[in-house]
mmCIF file with all atom_site columns, C-alpha atoms in Angstrom:
data_model
loop_
_atom_site.group_PDB
_atom_site.id
_atom_site.type_symbol
_atom_site.label_atom_id
_atom_site.label_alt_id
_atom_site.label_comp_id
_atom_site.label_asym_id
_atom_site.label_entity_id
_atom_site.label_seq_id
_atom_site.pdbx_PDB_ins_code
_atom_site.Cartn_x
_atom_site.Cartn_y
_atom_site.Cartn_z
_atom_site.occupancy
_atom_site.B_iso_or_equiv
_atom_site.pdbx_formal_charge
_atom_site.auth_seq_id
_atom_site.auth_comp_id
_atom_site.auth_asym_id
_atom_site.auth_atom_id
_atom_site.pdbx_PDB_model_num
ATOM 1   C CA . THR B 1 1   ? 0.000  0.000  0.000   1.00 0.00 ? 1   THR B CA 1
ATOM 2   C CA . GLU B 1 2   ? 1.354  3.401  -0.949  1.00 0.00 ? 2   GLU B CA 1
ATOM 3   C CA . GLN B 1 3   ? 1.664  5.727  2.009   1.00 0.00 ? 3   GLN B CA 1
ATOM 4   C CA . ARG B 1 4   ? 1.334  9.468  1.792   1.00 0.00 ? 4   ARG B CA 1
ATOM 5   C CA . ALA B 1 5   ? 2.082  11.402 4.941   1.00 0.00 ? 5   ALA B CA 1
ATOM 6   C CA . TYR B 1 6   ? -0.066 14.367 3.967   1.00 0.00 ? 6   TYR B CA 1
ATOM 7   C CA . ASP B 1 7   ? -3.262 12.294 4.210   1.00 0.00 ? 7   ASP B CA 1
ATOM 8   C CA . MET B 1 8   ? -1.905 10.391 7.206   1.00 0.00 ? 8   MET B CA 1
ATOM 9   C CA . THR B 1 9   ? -2.711 6.993  5.640   1.00 0.00 ? 9   THR B CA 1
ATOM 10  C CA . ILE B 1 10  ? -0.952 4.421  7.762   1.00 0.00 ? 10  ILE B CA 1
ATOM 11  C CA . GLU B 1 11  ? -1.037 0.658  8.339   1.00 0.00 ? 11  GLU B CA 1
ATOM 12  C CA . ALA B 1 12  ? -0.368 -1.226 11.571  1.00 0.00 ? 12  ALA B CA 1
ATOM 13  C CA . THR B 1 13  ? 3.018  -2.388 10.241  1.00 0.00 ? 13  THR B CA 1
ATOM 14  C CA . ALA B 1 14  ? 3.885  0.906  8.570   1.00 0.00 ? 14  ALA B CA 1
ATOM 15  C CA . ILE B 1 15  ? 6.097  3.763  9.665   1.00 0.00 ? 15  ILE B CA 1
ATOM 16  C CA . PRO B 1 16  ? 4.889  5.386  12.898  1.00 0.00 ? 16  PRO B CA 1
ATOM 17  C CA . LEU B 1 17  ? 2.312  8.116  12.477  1.00 0.00 ? 17  LEU B CA 1
ATOM 18  C CA . ARG B 1 18  ? 4.421  10.424 14.661  1.00 0.00 ? 18  ARG B CA 1
ATOM 19  C CA . ASP B 1 19  ? 6.988  10.606 11.829  1.00 0.00 ? 19  ASP B CA 1
ATOM 20  C CA . ALA B 1 20  ? 4.359  11.962 9.462   1.00 0.00 ? 20  ALA B CA 1
ATOM 21  C CA . TRP B 1 21  ? 3.371  14.558 12.037  1.00 0.00 ? 21  TRP B CA 1
ATOM 22  C CA . LYS B 1 22  ? 7.042  15.530 12.527  1.00 0.00 ? 22  LYS B CA 1
ATOM 23  C CA . VAL B 1 23  ? 7.440  16.256 8.835   1.00 0.00 ? 23  VAL B CA 1
ATOM 24  C CA . ARG B 1 24  ? 4.249  18.343 8.763   1.00 0.00 ? 24  ARG B CA 1
ATOM 25  C CA . GLU B 1 25  ? 5.307  20.254 11.891  1.00 0.00 ? 25  GLU B CA 1
ATOM 26  C CA . TRP B 1 26  ? 8.910  20.848 10.847  1.00 0.00 ? 26  TRP B CA 1
ATOM 27  C CA . PHE B 1 27  ? 8.204  21.570 7.171   1.00 0.00 ? 27  PHE B CA 1
ATOM 28  C CA . PRO B 1 28  ? 4.746  23.126 6.692   1.00 0.00 ? 28  PRO B CA 1
ATOM 29  C CA . ARG B 1 29  ? 5.436  23.567 2.957   1.00 0.00 ? 29  ARG B CA 1
ATOM 30  C CA . ALA B 1 30  ? 5.915  19.794 2.562   1.00 0.00 ? 30  ALA B CA 1
ATOM 31  C CA . ILE B 1 31  ? 2.492  18.863 1.272   1.00 0.00 ? 31  ILE B CA 1
ATOM 32  C CA . ASP B 1 32  ? 3.176  15.898 -0.982  1.00 0.00 ? 32  ASP B CA 1
ATOM 33  C CA . PHE B 1 33  ? 5.768  13.537 0.453   1.00 0.00 ? 33  PHE B CA 1
ATOM 34  C CA . GLU B 1 34  ? 6.274  9.874  1.195   1.00 0.00 ? 34  GLU B CA 1
ATOM 35  C CA . ILE B 1 35  ? 8.113  8.504  4.227   1.00 0.00 ? 35  ILE B CA 1
ATOM 36  C CA . ILE B 1 36  ? 10.399 5.667  3.146   1.00 0.00 ? 36  ILE B CA 1
ATOM 37  C CA . ALA B 1 37  ? 12.293 5.080  6.423   1.00 0.00 ? 37  ALA B CA 1
ATOM 38  C CA . PRO B 1 38  ? 11.432 5.937  10.033  1.00 0.00 ? 38  PRO B CA 1
ATOM 39  C CA . SER B 1 39  ? 13.168 8.419  12.310  1.00 0.00 ? 39  SER B CA 1
ATOM 40  C CA . ASP B 1 40  ? 16.697 7.362  13.172  1.00 0.00 ? 40  ASP B CA 1
ATOM 41  C CA . TRP B 1 41  ? 19.335 9.224  15.188  1.00 0.00 ? 41  TRP B CA 1
ATOM 42  C CA . GLY B 1 42  ? 22.062 7.016  13.692  1.00 0.00 ? 42  GLY B CA 1
ATOM 43  C CA . TYR B 1 43  ? 22.563 9.004  10.492  1.00 0.00 ? 43  TYR B CA 1
ATOM 44  C CA . ASN B 1 44  ? 21.640 12.349 8.954   1.00 0.00 ? 44  ASN B CA 1
ATOM 45  C CA . CYS B 1 45  ? 21.015 13.917 5.534   1.00 0.00 ? 45  CYS B CA 1
ATOM 46  C CA . TYR B 1 46  ? 24.701 14.419 4.841   1.00 0.00 ? 46  TYR B CA 1
ATOM 47  C CA . ALA B 1 47  ? 25.487 10.777 5.538   1.00 0.00 ? 47  ALA B CA 1
ATOM 48  C CA . TYR B 1 48  ? 22.565 9.532  3.476   1.00 0.00 ? 48  TYR B CA 1
ATOM 49  C CA . ALA B 1 49  ? 23.507 11.702 0.482   1.00 0.00 ? 49  ALA B CA 1
ATOM 50  C CA . VAL B 1 50  ? 27.030 10.256 0.359   1.00 0.00 ? 50  VAL B CA 1
ATOM 51  C CA . GLY B 1 51  ? 26.201 6.655  1.249   1.00 0.00 ? 51  GLY B CA 1
ATOM 52  C CA . LYS B 1 52  ? 27.356 6.561  4.867   1.00 0.00 ? 52  LYS B CA 1
ATOM 53  C CA . ASN B 1 53  ? 25.381 5.005  7.709   1.00 0.00 ? 53  ASN B CA 1
ATOM 54  C CA . TYR B 1 54  ? 26.505 7.267  10.560  1.00 0.00 ? 54  TYR B CA 1
ATOM 55  C CA . TRP B 1 55  ? 26.098 10.922 11.489  1.00 0.00 ? 55  TRP B CA 1
ATOM 56  C CA . ILE B 1 56  ? 28.558 13.315 9.782   1.00 0.00 ? 56  ILE B CA 1
ATOM 57  C CA . GLY B 1 57  ? 28.998 17.083 9.770   1.00 0.00 ? 57  GLY B CA 1
ATOM 58  C CA . SER B 1 58  ? 28.736 19.535 6.897   1.00 0.00 ? 58  SER B CA 1
ATOM 59  C CA . PHE B 1 59  ? 32.521 19.687 6.366   1.00 0.00 ? 59  PHE B CA 1
ATOM 60  C CA . ASP B 1 60  ? 32.742 15.893 6.019   1.00 0.00 ? 60  ASP B CA 1
ATOM 61  C CA . PHE B 1 61  ? 29.719 15.991 3.714   1.00 0.00 ? 61  PHE B CA 1
ATOM 62  C CA . MET B 1 62  ? 31.302 18.514 1.352   1.00 0.00 ? 62  MET B CA 1
ATOM 63  C CA . GLU B 1 63  ? 34.617 16.653 1.437   1.00 0.00 ? 63  GLU B CA 1
ATOM 64  C CA . SER B 1 64  ? 32.820 13.363 0.671   1.00 0.00 ? 64  SER B CA 1
ATOM 65  C CA . LEU B 1 65  ? 31.044 14.892 -2.330  1.00 0.00 ? 65  LEU B CA 1
ATOM 66  C CA . ASP B 1 66  ? 34.461 15.801 -3.739  1.00 0.00 ? 66  ASP B CA 1
ATOM 67  C CA . LYS B 1 67  ? 35.975 12.369 -3.000  1.00 0.00 ? 67  LYS B CA 1
ATOM 68  C CA . LEU B 1 68  ? 32.998 10.645 -4.661  1.00 0.00 ? 68  LEU B CA 1
ATOM 69  C CA . GLY B 1 69  ? 33.528 12.604 -7.870  1.00 0.00 ? 69  GLY B CA 1
ATOM 70  C CA . TYR B 1 70  ? 30.726 15.140 -7.569  1.00 0.00 ? 70  TYR B CA 1
ATOM 71  C CA . LYS B 1 71  ? 31.432 18.538 -9.128  1.00 0.00 ? 71  LYS B CA 1
ATOM 72  C CA . MET B 1 72  ? 29.588 21.761 -8.367  1.00 0.00 ? 72  MET B CA 1
ATOM 73  C CA . LEU B 1 73  ? 27.533 22.859 -11.359 1.00 0.00 ? 73  LEU B CA 1
ATOM 74  C CA . PRO B 1 74  ? 28.066 26.455 -12.524 1.00 0.00 ? 74  PRO B CA 1
ATOM 75  C CA . GLU B 1 75  ? 24.406 27.200 -11.761 1.00 0.00 ? 75  GLU B CA 1
ATOM 76  C CA . VAL B 1 76  ? 21.612 25.538 -9.804  1.00 0.00 ? 76  VAL B CA 1
ATOM 77  C CA . ASN B 1 77  ? 20.215 23.010 -12.268 1.00 0.00 ? 77  ASN B CA 1
ATOM 78  C CA . ILE B 1 78  ? 17.634 20.605 -10.830 1.00 0.00 ? 78  ILE B CA 1
ATOM 79  C CA . GLU B 1 79  ? 16.423 19.210 -14.151 1.00 0.00 ? 79  GLU B CA 1
ATOM 80  C CA . VAL B 1 80  ? 16.697 15.440 -14.527 1.00 0.00 ? 80  VAL B CA 1
ATOM 81  C CA . GLU B 1 81  ? 19.560 14.462 -16.827 1.00 0.00 ? 81  GLU B CA 1
ATOM 82  C CA . LEU B 1 82  ? 20.029 10.898 -18.028 1.00 0.00 ? 82  LEU B CA 1
ATOM 83  C CA . GLY B 1 83  ? 23.278 9.449  -16.677 1.00 0.00 ? 83  GLY B CA 1
ATOM 84  C CA . ILE B 1 84  ? 23.797 12.237 -14.123 1.00 0.00 ? 84  ILE B CA 1
ATOM 85  C CA . GLU B 1 85  ? 23.338 11.882 -10.362 1.00 0.00 ? 85  GLU B CA 1
ATOM 86  C CA . LYS B 1 86  ? 22.650 15.135 -8.496  1.00 0.00 ? 86  LYS B CA 1
ATOM 87  C CA . VAL B 1 87  ? 22.824 16.300 -4.905  1.00 0.00 ? 87  VAL B CA 1
ATOM 88  C CA . ALA B 1 88  ? 21.245 19.621 -3.935  1.00 0.00 ? 88  ALA B CA 1
ATOM 89  C CA . VAL B 1 89  ? 23.110 21.432 -1.157  1.00 0.00 ? 89  VAL B CA 1
ATOM 90  C CA . PHE B 1 90  ? 21.161 23.850 1.032   1.00 0.00 ? 90  PHE B CA 1
ATOM 91  C CA . ARG B 1 91  ? 22.520 26.662 3.149   1.00 0.00 ? 91  ARG B CA 1
ATOM 92  C CA . ASP B 1 92  ? 21.272 29.472 5.340   1.00 0.00 ? 92  ASP B CA 1
ATOM 93  C CA . ASP B 1 93  ? 23.002 32.459 6.966   1.00 0.00 ? 93  ASP B CA 1
ATOM 94  C CA . HIS B 1 94  ? 24.977 30.084 9.219   1.00 0.00 ? 94  HIS B CA 1
ATOM 95  C CA . GLY B 1 95  ? 26.321 27.682 6.592   1.00 0.00 ? 95  GLY B CA 1
ATOM 96  C CA . ILE B 1 96  ? 25.545 24.353 4.921   1.00 0.00 ? 96  ILE B CA 1
ATOM 97  C CA . THR B 1 97  ? 22.320 22.866 6.307   1.00 0.00 ? 97  THR B CA 1
ATOM 98  C CA . HIS B 1 98  ? 21.163 19.957 4.155   1.00 0.00 ? 98  HIS B CA 1
ATOM 99  C CA . GLY B 1 99  ? 21.756 17.625 1.237   1.00 0.00 ? 99  GLY B CA 1
ATOM 100 C CA . SER B 1 100 ? 19.069 16.005 -0.944  1.00 0.00 ? 100 SER B CA 1
ATOM 101 C CA . ILE B 1 101 ? 19.564 13.344 -3.614  1.00 0.00 ? 101 ILE B CA 1
ATOM 102 C CA . GLN B 1 102 ? 17.698 13.531 -6.905  1.00 0.00 ? 102 GLN B CA 1
ATOM 103 C CA . ARG B 1 103 ? 15.956 10.327 -7.954  1.00 0.00 ? 103 ARG B CA 1
ATOM 104 C CA . ARG B 1 104 ? 15.775 9.216  -11.597 1.00 0.00 ? 104 ARG B CA 1
ATOM 105 C CA . ASP B 1 105 ? 12.087 10.229 -11.677 1.00 0.00 ? 105 ASP B CA 1
ATOM 106 C CA . GLY B 1 106 ? 13.021 13.814 -10.722 1.00 0.00 ? 106 GLY B CA 1
ATOM 107 C CA . ARG B 1 107 ? 11.779 13.653 -7.137  1.00 0.00 ? 107 ARG B CA 1
ATOM 108 C CA . TRP B 1 108 ? 14.161 14.095 -4.211  1.00 0.00 ? 108 TRP B CA 1
ATOM 109 C CA . GLU B 1 109 ? 15.171 11.979 -1.199  1.00 0.00 ? 109 GLU B CA 1
ATOM 110 C CA . SER B 1 110 ? 15.946 13.737 2.078   1.00 0.00 ? 110 SER B CA 1
ATOM 111 C CA . LYS B 1 111 ? 16.858 12.406 5.493   1.00 0.00 ? 111 LYS B CA 1
ATOM 112 C CA . LEU B 1 112 ? 15.453 14.994 7.897   1.00 0.00 ? 112 LEU B CA 1
ATOM 113 C CA . GLY B 1 113 ? 18.105 15.203 10.634  1.00 0.00 ? 113 GLY B CA 1
ATOM 114 C CA . PRO B 1 114 ? 17.105 12.628 13.284  1.00 0.00 ? 114 PRO B CA 1
ATOM 115 C CA . GLY B 1 115 ? 13.676 12.407 11.628  1.00 0.00 ? 115 GLY B CA 1
ATOM 116 C CA . PRO B 1 116 ? 12.469 10.180 8.822   1.00 0.00 ? 116 PRO B CA 1
ATOM 117 C CA . LEU B 1 117 ? 13.789 9.677  5.292   1.00 0.00 ? 117 LEU B CA 1
ATOM 118 C CA . ILE B 1 118 ? 11.321 11.096 2.786   1.00 0.00 ? 118 ILE B CA 1
ATOM 119 C CA . ILE B 1 119 ? 10.716 11.398 -0.939  1.00 0.00 ? 119 ILE B CA 1
ATOM 120 C CA . HIS B 1 120 ? 9.422  14.837 -1.929  1.00 0.00 ? 120 HIS B CA 1
ATOM 121 C CA . ASN B 1 121 ? 8.465  16.338 -5.259  1.00 0.00 ? 121 ASN B CA 1
ATOM 122 C CA . ASP B 1 122 ? 10.361 19.598 -5.031  1.00 0.00 ? 122 ASP B CA 1
ATOM 123 C CA . LEU B 1 123 ? 13.105 21.282 -3.056  1.00 0.00 ? 123 LEU B CA 1
ATOM 124 C CA . GLU B 1 124 ? 10.929 24.235 -2.043  1.00 0.00 ? 124 GLU B CA 1
ATOM 125 C CA . SER B 1 125 ? 8.952  21.990 0.281   1.00 0.00 ? 125 SER B CA 1
ATOM 126 C CA . ILE B 1 126 ? 11.881 21.815 2.725   1.00 0.00 ? 126 ILE B CA 1
ATOM 127 C CA . SER B 1 127 ? 13.286 25.303 2.212   1.00 0.00 ? 127 SER B CA 1
ATOM 128 C CA . GLY B 1 128 ? 12.426 28.550 3.945   1.00 0.00 ? 128 GLY B CA 1
ATOM 129 C CA . GLY B 1 129 ? 12.211 29.470 7.623   1.00 0.00 ? 129 GLY B CA 1
ATOM 130 C CA . GLY B 1 130 ? 11.457 27.613 10.831  1.00 0.00 ? 130 GLY B CA 1
ATOM 131 C CA . TYR B 1 131 ? 13.004 24.172 10.861  1.00 0.00 ? 131 TYR B CA 1
ATOM 132 C CA . ALA B 1 132 ? 13.502 24.404 7.111   1.00 0.00 ? 132 ALA B CA 1
ATOM 133 C CA . TYR B 1 133 ? 16.928 24.271 5.526   1.00 0.00 ? 133 TYR B CA 1
ATOM 134 C CA . GLY B 1 134 ? 17.326 27.693 3.943   1.00 0.00 ? 134 GLY B CA 1
ATOM 135 C CA . LYS B 1 135 ? 17.734 27.790 0.171   1.00 0.00 ? 135 LYS B CA 1
ATOM 136 C CA . VAL B 1 136 ? 19.357 25.558 -2.419  1.00 0.00 ? 136 VAL B CA 1
ATOM 137 C CA . TRP B 1 137 ? 22.844 26.987 -2.602  1.00 0.00 ? 137 TRP B CA 1
ATOM 138 C CA . ALA B 1 138 ? 24.398 24.637 -5.154  1.00 0.00 ? 138 ALA B CA 1
ATOM 139 C CA . VAL B 1 139 ? 23.857 21.426 -7.067  1.00 0.00 ? 139 VAL B CA 1
ATOM 140 C CA . TYR B 1 140 ? 26.644 18.883 -7.340  1.00 0.00 ? 140 TYR B CA 1
ATOM 141 C CA . ALA B 1 141 ? 26.625 16.247 -10.071 1.00 0.00 ? 141 ALA B CA 1
ATOM 142 C CA . ARG B 1 142 ? 28.515 13.178 -11.210 1.00 0.00 ? 142 ARG B CA 1
ATOM 143 C CA . PRO B 1 143 ? 28.057 10.617 -13.969 1.00 0.00 ? 143 PRO B CA 1
ATOM 144 C CA . CYS B 1 144 ? 26.173 7.451  -13.045 1.00 0.00 ? 144 CYS B CA 1
ATOM 145 C CA . GLU B 1 145 ? 25.174 4.240  -14.763 1.00 0.00 ? 145 GLU B CA 1
ATOM 146 C CA . VAL B 1 146 ? 21.931 4.303  -16.669 1.00 0.00 ? 146 VAL B CA 1
ATOM 147 C CA . ALA B 1 147 ? 19.629 1.388  -15.786 1.00 0.00 ? 147 ALA B CA 1
ATOM 148 C CA . ALA B 1 148 ? 18.771 -0.810 -18.749 1.00 0.00 ? 148 ALA B CA 1
#
């Protein structure tokens, strides 16, 4: 059964309802999203974006993007490109705040700090004030294999 947090559809074996409420409370602009993993203090958005399973800081995140072959694009380009994997990097007045991975269908995956891992349609849904992550500052990209 497909779960959509915005309508609070949930099954007995599904992700806890409190995770859906967290997303709605923390990110009021997040209207259409899907929770794909429950809250977990073990890793954060930076770790998820670079394939690590433990909490890392923004410096390690940016360093990992470089080591994994990601290059900063000359402008923010969030269009889907065949054979290109993209990570959107957010920042606010205090520095780097978040990393989201673009899926092949154009949607984005974001681990929300200690909260759940979600799929969301656009980057605006987690930007702005409050608990939000500021604005998309840059997009990093690298070549990837195209599924047959």
